[in-house]
Coordinates of C-alpha atoms (C1' of nucleotides) in Angstrom, one line a residue:
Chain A
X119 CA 277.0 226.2 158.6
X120 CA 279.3 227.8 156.3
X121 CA 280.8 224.6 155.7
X122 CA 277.4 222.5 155.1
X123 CA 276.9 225.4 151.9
X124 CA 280.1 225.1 150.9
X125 CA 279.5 221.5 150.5
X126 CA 276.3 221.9 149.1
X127 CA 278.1 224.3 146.3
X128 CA 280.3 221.7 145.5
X129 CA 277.4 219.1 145.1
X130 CA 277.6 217.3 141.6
X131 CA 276.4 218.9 138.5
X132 CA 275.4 216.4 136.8
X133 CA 272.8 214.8 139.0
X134 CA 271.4 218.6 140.0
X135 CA 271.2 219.1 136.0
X136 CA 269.2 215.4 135.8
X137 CA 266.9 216.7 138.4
X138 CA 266.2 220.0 136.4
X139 CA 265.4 218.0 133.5
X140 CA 263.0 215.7 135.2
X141 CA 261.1 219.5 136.3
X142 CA 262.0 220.8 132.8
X143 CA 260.2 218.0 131.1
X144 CA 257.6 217.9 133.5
X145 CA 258.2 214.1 134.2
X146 CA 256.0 212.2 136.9
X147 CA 257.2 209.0 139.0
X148 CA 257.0 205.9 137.0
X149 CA 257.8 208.1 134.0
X150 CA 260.6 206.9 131.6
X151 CA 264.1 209.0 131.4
X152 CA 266.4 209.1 128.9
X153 CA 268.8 206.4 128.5
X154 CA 272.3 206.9 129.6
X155 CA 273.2 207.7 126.2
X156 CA 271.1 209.8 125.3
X157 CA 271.9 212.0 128.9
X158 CA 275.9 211.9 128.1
X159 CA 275.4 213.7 124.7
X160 CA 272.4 216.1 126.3
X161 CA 274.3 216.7 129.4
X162 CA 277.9 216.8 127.3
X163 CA 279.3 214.6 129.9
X164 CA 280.6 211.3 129.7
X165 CA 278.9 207.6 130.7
X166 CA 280.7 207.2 134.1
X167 CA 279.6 210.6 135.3
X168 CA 276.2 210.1 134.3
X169 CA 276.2 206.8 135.8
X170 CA 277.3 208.1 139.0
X171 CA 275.0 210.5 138.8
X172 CA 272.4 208.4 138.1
X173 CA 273.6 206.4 141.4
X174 CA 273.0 209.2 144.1
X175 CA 269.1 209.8 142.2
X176 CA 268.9 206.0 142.6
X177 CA 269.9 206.0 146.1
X178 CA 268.1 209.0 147.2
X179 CA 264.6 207.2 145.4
X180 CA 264.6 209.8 142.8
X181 CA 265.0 207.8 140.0
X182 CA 264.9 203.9 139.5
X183 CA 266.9 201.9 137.5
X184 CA 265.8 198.6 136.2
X185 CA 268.2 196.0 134.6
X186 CA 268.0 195.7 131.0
X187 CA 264.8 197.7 130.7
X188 CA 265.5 201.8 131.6
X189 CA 265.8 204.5 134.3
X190 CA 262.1 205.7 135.9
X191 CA 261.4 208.5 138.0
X192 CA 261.0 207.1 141.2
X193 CA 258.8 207.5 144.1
X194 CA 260.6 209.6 146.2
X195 CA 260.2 207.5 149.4
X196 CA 262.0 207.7 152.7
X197 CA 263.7 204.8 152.0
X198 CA 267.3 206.4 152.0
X199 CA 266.6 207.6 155.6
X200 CA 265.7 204.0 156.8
X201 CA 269.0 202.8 155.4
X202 CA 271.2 205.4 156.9
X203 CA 269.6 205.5 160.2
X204 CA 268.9 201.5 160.8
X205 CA 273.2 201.1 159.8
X206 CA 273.4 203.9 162.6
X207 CA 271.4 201.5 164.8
X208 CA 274.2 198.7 164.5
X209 CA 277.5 201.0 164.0
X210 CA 277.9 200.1 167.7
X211 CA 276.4 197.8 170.1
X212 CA 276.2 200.1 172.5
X213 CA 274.6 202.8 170.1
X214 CA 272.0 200.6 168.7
X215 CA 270.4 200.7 172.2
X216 CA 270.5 204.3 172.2
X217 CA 269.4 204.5 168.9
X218 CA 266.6 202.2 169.2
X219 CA 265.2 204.0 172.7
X220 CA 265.3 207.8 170.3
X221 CA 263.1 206.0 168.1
X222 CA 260.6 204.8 170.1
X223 CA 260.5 208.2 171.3
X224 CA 260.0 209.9 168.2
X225 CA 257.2 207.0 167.1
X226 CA 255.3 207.6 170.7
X227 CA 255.6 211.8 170.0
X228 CA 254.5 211.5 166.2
X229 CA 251.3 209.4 167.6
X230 CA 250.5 211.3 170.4
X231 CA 250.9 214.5 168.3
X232 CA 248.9 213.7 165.3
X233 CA 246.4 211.7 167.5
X234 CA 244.0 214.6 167.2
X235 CA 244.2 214.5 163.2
X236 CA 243.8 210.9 163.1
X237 CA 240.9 210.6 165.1
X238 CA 239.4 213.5 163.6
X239 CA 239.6 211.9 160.3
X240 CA 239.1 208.1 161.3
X241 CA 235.4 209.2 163.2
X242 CA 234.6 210.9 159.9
X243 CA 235.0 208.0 158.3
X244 CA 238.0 208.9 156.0
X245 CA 239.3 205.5 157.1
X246 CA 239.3 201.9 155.4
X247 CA 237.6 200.7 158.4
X248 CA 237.0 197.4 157.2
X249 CA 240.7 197.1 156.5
X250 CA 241.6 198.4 160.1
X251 CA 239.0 196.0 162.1
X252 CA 240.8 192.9 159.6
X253 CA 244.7 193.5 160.4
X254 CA 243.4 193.9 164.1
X255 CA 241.7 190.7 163.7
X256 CA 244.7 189.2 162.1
X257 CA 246.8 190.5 164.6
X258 CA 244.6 189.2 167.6
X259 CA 244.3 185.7 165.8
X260 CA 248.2 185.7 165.3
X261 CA 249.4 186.7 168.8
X262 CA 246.8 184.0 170.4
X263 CA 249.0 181.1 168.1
X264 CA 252.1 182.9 169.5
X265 CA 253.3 184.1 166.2
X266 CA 254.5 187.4 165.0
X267 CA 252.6 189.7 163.6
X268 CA 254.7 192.4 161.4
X269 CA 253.6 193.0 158.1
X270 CA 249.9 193.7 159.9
X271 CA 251.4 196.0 162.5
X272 CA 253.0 197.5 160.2
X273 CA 250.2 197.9 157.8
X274 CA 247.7 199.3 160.2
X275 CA 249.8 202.2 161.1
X276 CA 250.4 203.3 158.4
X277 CA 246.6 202.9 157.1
X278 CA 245.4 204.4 159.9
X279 CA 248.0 207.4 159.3
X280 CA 246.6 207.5 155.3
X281 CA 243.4 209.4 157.0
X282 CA 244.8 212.1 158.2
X283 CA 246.2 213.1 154.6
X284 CA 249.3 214.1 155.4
X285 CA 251.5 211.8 153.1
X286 CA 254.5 212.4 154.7
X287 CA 253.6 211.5 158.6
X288 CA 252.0 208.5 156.6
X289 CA 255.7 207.9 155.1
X290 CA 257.5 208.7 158.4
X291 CA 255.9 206.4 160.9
X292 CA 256.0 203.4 157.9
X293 CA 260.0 204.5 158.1
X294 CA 260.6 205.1 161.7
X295 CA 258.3 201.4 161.7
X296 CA 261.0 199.7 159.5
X297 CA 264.0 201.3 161.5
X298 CA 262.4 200.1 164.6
X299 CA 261.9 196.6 163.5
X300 CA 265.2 196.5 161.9
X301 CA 267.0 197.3 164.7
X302 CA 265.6 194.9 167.0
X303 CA 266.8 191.8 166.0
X304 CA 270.0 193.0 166.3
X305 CA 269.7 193.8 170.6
X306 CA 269.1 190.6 172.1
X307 CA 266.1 191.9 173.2
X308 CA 263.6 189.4 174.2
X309 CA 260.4 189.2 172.5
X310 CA 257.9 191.6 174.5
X311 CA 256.6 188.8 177.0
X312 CA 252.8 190.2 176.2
X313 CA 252.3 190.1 172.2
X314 CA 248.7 190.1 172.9
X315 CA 248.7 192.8 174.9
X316 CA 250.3 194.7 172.2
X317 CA 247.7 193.4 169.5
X318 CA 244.5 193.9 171.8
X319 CA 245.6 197.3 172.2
X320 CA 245.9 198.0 168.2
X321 CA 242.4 197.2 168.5
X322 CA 241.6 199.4 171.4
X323 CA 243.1 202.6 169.4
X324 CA 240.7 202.0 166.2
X325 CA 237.4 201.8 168.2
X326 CA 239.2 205.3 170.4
X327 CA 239.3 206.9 166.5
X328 CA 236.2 205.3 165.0
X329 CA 234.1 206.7 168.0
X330 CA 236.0 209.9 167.8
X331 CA 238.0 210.0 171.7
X332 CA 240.7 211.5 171.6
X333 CA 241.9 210.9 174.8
X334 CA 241.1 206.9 174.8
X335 CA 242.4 206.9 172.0
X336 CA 245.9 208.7 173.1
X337 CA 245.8 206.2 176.5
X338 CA 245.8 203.5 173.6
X339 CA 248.4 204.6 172.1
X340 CA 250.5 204.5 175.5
X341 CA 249.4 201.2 176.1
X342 CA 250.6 199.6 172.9
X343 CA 253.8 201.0 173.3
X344 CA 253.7 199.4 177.1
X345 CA 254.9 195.9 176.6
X346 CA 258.3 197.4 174.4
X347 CA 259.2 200.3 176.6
X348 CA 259.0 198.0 179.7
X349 CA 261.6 195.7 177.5
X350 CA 264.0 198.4 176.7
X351 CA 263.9 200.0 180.3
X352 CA 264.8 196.1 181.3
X353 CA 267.5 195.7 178.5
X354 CA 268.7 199.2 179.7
X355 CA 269.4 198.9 183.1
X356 CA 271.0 195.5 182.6
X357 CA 273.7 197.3 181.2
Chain B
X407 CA 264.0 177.1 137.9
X408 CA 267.2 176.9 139.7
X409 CA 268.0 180.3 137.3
X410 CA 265.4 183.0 138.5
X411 CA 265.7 182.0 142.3
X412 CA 269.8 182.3 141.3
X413 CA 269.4 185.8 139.6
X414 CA 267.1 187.1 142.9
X415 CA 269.6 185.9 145.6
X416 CA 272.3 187.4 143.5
X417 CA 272.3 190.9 145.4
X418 CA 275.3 191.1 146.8
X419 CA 276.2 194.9 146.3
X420 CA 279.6 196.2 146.6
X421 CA 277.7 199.0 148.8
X422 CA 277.1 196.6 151.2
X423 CA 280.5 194.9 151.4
X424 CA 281.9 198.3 152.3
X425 CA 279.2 198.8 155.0
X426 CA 280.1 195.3 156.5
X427 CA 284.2 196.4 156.4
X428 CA 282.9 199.4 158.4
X429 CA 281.7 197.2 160.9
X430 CA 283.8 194.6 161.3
X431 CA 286.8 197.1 161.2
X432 CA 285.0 198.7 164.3
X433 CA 285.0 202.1 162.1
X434 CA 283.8 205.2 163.8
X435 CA 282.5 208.5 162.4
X436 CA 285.8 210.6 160.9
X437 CA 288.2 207.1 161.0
X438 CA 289.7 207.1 157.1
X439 CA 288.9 204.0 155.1
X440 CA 291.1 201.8 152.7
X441 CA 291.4 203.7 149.5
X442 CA 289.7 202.9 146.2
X443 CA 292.0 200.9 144.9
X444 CA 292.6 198.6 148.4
X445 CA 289.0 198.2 148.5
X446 CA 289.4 196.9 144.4
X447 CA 291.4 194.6 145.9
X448 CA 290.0 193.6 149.1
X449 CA 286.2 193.4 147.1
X450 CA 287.8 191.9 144.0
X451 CA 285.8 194.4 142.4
X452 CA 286.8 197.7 139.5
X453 CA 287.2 200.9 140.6
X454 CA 284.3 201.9 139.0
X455 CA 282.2 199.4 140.9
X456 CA 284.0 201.0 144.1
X457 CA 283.4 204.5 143.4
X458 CA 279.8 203.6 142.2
X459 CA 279.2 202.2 145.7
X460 CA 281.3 205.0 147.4
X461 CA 278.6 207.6 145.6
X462 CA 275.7 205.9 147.2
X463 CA 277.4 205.5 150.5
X464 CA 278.1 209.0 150.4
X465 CA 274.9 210.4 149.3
X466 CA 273.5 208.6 152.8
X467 CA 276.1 210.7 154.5
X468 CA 277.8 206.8 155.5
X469 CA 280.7 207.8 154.2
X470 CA 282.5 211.4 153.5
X471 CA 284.4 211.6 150.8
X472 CA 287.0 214.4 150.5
X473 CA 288.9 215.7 147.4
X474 CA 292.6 214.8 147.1
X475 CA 292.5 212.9 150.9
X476 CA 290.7 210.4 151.2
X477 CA 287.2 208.8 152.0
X478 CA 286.6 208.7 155.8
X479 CA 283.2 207.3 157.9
X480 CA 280.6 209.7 157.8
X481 CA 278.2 211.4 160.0
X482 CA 274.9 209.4 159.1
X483 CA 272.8 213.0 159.0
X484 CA 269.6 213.4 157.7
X485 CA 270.6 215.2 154.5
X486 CA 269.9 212.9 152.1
X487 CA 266.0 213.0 153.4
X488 CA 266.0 216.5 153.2
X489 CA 267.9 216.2 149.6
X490 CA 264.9 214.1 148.6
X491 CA 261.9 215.6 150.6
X492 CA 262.6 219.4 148.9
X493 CA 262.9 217.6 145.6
X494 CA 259.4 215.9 146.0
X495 CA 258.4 219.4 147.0
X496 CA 259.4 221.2 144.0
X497 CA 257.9 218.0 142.0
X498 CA 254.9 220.2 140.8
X499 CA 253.8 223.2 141.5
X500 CA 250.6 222.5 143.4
X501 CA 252.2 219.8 145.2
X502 CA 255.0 222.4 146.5
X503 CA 251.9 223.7 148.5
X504 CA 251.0 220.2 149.9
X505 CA 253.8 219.3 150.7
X506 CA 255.1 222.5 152.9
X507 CA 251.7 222.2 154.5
X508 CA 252.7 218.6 155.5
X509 CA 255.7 219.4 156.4
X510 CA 254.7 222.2 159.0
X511 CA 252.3 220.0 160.4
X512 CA 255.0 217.7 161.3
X513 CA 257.2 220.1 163.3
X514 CA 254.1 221.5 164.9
X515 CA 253.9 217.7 166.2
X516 CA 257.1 216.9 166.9
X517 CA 257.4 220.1 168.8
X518 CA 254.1 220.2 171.0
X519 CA 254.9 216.0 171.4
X520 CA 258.1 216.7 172.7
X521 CA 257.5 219.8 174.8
X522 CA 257.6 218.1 177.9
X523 CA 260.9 216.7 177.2
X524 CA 262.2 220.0 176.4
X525 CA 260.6 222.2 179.1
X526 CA 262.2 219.5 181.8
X527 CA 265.9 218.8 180.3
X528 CA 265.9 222.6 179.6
X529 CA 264.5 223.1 183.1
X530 CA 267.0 221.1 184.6
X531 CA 269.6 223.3 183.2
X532 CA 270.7 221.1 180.3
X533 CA 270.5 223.3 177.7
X534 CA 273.0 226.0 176.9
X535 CA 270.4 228.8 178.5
X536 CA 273.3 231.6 177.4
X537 CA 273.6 230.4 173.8
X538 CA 270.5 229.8 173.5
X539 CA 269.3 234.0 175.0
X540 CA 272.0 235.3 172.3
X541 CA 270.2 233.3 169.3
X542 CA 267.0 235.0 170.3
X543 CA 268.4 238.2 170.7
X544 CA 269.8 238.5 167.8
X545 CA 266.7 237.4 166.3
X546 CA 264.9 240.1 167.7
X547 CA 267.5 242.7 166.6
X548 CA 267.3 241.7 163.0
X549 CA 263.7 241.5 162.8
X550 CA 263.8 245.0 164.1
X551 CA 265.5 246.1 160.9
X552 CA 263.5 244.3 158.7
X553 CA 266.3 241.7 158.4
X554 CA 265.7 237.9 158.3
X555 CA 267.1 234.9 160.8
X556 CA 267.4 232.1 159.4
X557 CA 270.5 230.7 160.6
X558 CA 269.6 231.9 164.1
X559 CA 266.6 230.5 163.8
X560 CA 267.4 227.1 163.0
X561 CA 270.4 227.0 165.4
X562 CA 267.8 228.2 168.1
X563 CA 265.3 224.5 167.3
X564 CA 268.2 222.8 167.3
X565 CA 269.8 223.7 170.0
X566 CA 266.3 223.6 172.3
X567 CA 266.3 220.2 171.0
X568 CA 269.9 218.8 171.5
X569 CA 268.6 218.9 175.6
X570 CA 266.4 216.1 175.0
X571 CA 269.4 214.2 174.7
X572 CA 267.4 212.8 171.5
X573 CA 270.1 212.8 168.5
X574 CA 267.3 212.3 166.2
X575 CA 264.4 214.3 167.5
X576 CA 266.9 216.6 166.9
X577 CA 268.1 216.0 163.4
X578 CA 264.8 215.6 162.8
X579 CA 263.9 219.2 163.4
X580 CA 267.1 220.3 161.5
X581 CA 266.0 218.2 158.7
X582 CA 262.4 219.6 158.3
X583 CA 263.3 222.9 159.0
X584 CA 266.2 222.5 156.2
X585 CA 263.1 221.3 154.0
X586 CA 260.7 223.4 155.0
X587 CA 263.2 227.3 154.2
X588 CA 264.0 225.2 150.8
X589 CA 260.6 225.0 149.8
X590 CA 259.4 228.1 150.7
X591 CA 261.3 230.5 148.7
X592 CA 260.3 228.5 145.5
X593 CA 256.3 229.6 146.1
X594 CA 255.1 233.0 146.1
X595 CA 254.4 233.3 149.7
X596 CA 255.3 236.9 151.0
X597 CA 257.4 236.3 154.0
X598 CA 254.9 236.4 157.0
X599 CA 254.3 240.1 157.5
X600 CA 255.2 239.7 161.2
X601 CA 258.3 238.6 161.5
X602 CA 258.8 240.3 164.7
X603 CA 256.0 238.3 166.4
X604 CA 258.1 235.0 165.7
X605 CA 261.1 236.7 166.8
X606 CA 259.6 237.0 170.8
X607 CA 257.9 233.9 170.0
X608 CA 261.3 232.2 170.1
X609 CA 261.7 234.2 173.5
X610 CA 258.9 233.1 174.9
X611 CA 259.6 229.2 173.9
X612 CA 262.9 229.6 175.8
X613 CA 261.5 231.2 178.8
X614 CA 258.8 229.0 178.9
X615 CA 260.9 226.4 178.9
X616 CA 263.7 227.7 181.2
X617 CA 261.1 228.6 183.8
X618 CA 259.5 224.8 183.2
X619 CA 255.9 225.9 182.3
X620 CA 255.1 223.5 179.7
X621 CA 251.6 224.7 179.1
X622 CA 253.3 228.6 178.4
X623 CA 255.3 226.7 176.0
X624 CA 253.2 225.1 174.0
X625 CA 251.5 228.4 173.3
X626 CA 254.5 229.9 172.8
X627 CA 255.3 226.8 169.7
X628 CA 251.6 227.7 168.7
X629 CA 252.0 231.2 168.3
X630 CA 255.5 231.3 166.7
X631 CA 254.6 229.0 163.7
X632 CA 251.1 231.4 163.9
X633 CA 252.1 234.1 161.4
X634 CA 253.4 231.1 159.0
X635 CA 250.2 229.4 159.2
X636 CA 248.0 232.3 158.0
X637 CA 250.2 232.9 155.4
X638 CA 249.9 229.2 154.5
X639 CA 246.0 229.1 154.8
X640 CA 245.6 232.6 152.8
X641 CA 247.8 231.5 149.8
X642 CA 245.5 228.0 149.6
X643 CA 242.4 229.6 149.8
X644 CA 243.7 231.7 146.7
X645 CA 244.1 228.4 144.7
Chain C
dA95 C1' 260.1 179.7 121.8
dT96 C1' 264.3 181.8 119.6
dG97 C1' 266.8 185.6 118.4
dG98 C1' 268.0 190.4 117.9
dA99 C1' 267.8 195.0 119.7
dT100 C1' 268.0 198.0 123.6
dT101 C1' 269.6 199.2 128.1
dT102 C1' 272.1 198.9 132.3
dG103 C1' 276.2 196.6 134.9
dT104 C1' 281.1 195.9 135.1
dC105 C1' 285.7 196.5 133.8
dC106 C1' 290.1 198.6 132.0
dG107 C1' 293.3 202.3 130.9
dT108 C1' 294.5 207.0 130.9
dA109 C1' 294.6 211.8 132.0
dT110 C1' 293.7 215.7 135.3
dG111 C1' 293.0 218.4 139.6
dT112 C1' 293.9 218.5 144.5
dA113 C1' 296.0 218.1 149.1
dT114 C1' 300.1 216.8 151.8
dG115 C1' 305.0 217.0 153.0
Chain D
dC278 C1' 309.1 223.6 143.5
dC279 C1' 308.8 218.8 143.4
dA280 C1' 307.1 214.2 144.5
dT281 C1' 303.6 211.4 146.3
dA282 C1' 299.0 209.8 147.1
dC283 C1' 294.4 210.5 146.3
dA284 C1' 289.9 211.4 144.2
dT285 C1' 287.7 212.9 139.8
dA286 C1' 286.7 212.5 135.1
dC287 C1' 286.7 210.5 130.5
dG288 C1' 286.1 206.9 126.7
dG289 C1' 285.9 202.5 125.0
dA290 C1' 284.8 197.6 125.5
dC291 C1' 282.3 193.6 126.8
dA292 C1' 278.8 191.0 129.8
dA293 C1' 274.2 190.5 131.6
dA294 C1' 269.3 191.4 131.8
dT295 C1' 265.0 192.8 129.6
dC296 C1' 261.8 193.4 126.0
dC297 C1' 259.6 192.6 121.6
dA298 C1' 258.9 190.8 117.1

DNA sequence: ATGGATTTGTCCGTATGTATG
DNA sequence: CCATACATACGGACAAATCCA
């Protein structure tokens, strides 16, 4: 632990004193920054190290550079983590299976966990209900024509997450989403057999929170996570 | 027309490259990579290109770069997230509030969701019971001379966690609670005034959980983020 | 629509601090 | 103490992308 401050001492300068001036000057994402110029003679440090610099903010989401046109404060997203933990996934072929299964996990916990706050929220109609009932509709219509249904999927989760008001369980379900569906491709995990199981029971968890259960609405939960679990407990013990 | 669908496709980033060499080298986590100026060569790229890349590599903790050695294959931890997630924190001052509320929300989840997992593996004799009865000692002791725990206390979580067997449950809870003691100093929030009550509140978790009374343990979670939560709720009603 | 100004992307060369043997 | 290998930092130059008059 000793070593991680150590490390953390020894952190760049440059990009900590780029951050202090975004607080300094009060700046809000989408805001513009200085140019790179402009920071070398400000900072007293040359291009390359502001450039650098400028590279970790850029990779972390904390700024965002754009060709030709200027350096924005950026959005802050959990972007970075998707990266990191989806080239975790695929560092070995073994691991990825691992990786994907502590996923799920995590997914299933953060739904089951929050499933009181969503609920809570959806029956008091803090939810874009209309929205929801659509990308289940979608999602039905898709899975009955065989096809995929990701962006909806993806979509509805984290709408339905938006409710509860907590920004960042809305952020970390969209990232532990992507992870998830960026891993899988690269198992040669077969489609789960049931797709419209999986989309029916995206509906059966919006009319569990619209109506307020709680419990339905956990037992949904369980359900749409079914078809995949029974896939990687198959994949698993092939092995 | 042939132009702007050229200039999109063109996103081959040297960052990239070096994450494909990882994997089709078979690199593992602590194996030393090619030097800068081998991967100029192998990338047919500058050095500045290289080290550009390297920085962002490194920021996701891909790669570890160390002074005067070399660069070697990282741990893939979930700094970077935490790097970013105190920064959004800090972002404005209101926000700071928000966004440690959020955060404790989302241990309180992850904790309660995965309190079965822990109560059985920890049960089951998985965890390191001894280690694990020393952290909370300790804790007790300093909290009887007024003294903080924090390293105790976030090697207690992560070591109750590392019995899942879940890597990233467990860096998860790292991460947040990293995010979580980084934000906190940085608002005017006393330090809860009973630090002794989430002291034993640690004991009891661990008991709890080595005795395999899930329901005792969730009270126990409940009860030791209590004294934080009032704090929490009394400094937002003051806004 | 064309050109000029601004800004980021890439490259080169050099010098310095650090760890290893 | 020296020699080697490495990462770090600097400054200048040109290319490429974007915006605006």
């Amino acid at each position: 632990m000793a070593d991680r401050n150590a490390s953390r001492m020894r952190r760049s300068t440059t990009a900590d004193q780029i951050k202090q001036l975004i607080l300094t000057r009060d700046l809000k994402p989408g805001d513009l920054l200085p140019t790179e110029a402009e920071l070398c003679e400000t900072l007293g440090v040359s291009r390359s190290s502001v450039r650098e610099a400028m590279r970790t903010l850029a990779t972390l989401d904390i700024v965002e550079v754009r060709y030709g046109h200027g350096t924005f404060v950026g959005g802050m997203s959990l972007d970075p983590m998707v990266e990191a933990l989806v080239f975790r996934g695929v560092l070995s072929p073994d691991g990825s299976m691992e990786a994907l299964r502590e996923v799920v996990e995590v997914r299933v916990a953060l739904d089951l966990a929050l499933a009181e706050l969503v609920v809570e929220r959806t029956h008091a109609g803090e939810a874009d209900a209309d929205a929801l009932r659509a990308l289940v509709a979608e999602m039905v219509q898709r899975a009955e024509r065989g096809e995929s249904f990701l962006e909806a999927d993806r979509a509805f989760h984290t709408k339905l997450f938006a409710a509860t008001g907590n920004r960042l369980a809305e952020q970390l379900v969209g990232a532990f989403w992507d992870v998830h569906t960026a891993v899988i491709p690269l198992l040669e995990i077969p489609m789960p057999d049931d797709i419209r199981q999986t989309a029916v029971a995206h509906g059966e968890m919006l009319d569990a929170a619209l109506a307020g259960d709680v419990e339905a609405y956990r037992r949904a939960v369980v359900a749409h996570y079914g078809p995949l679990q029974r896939s990687l407990a198959a994949e698993a013990s092939r092995r």
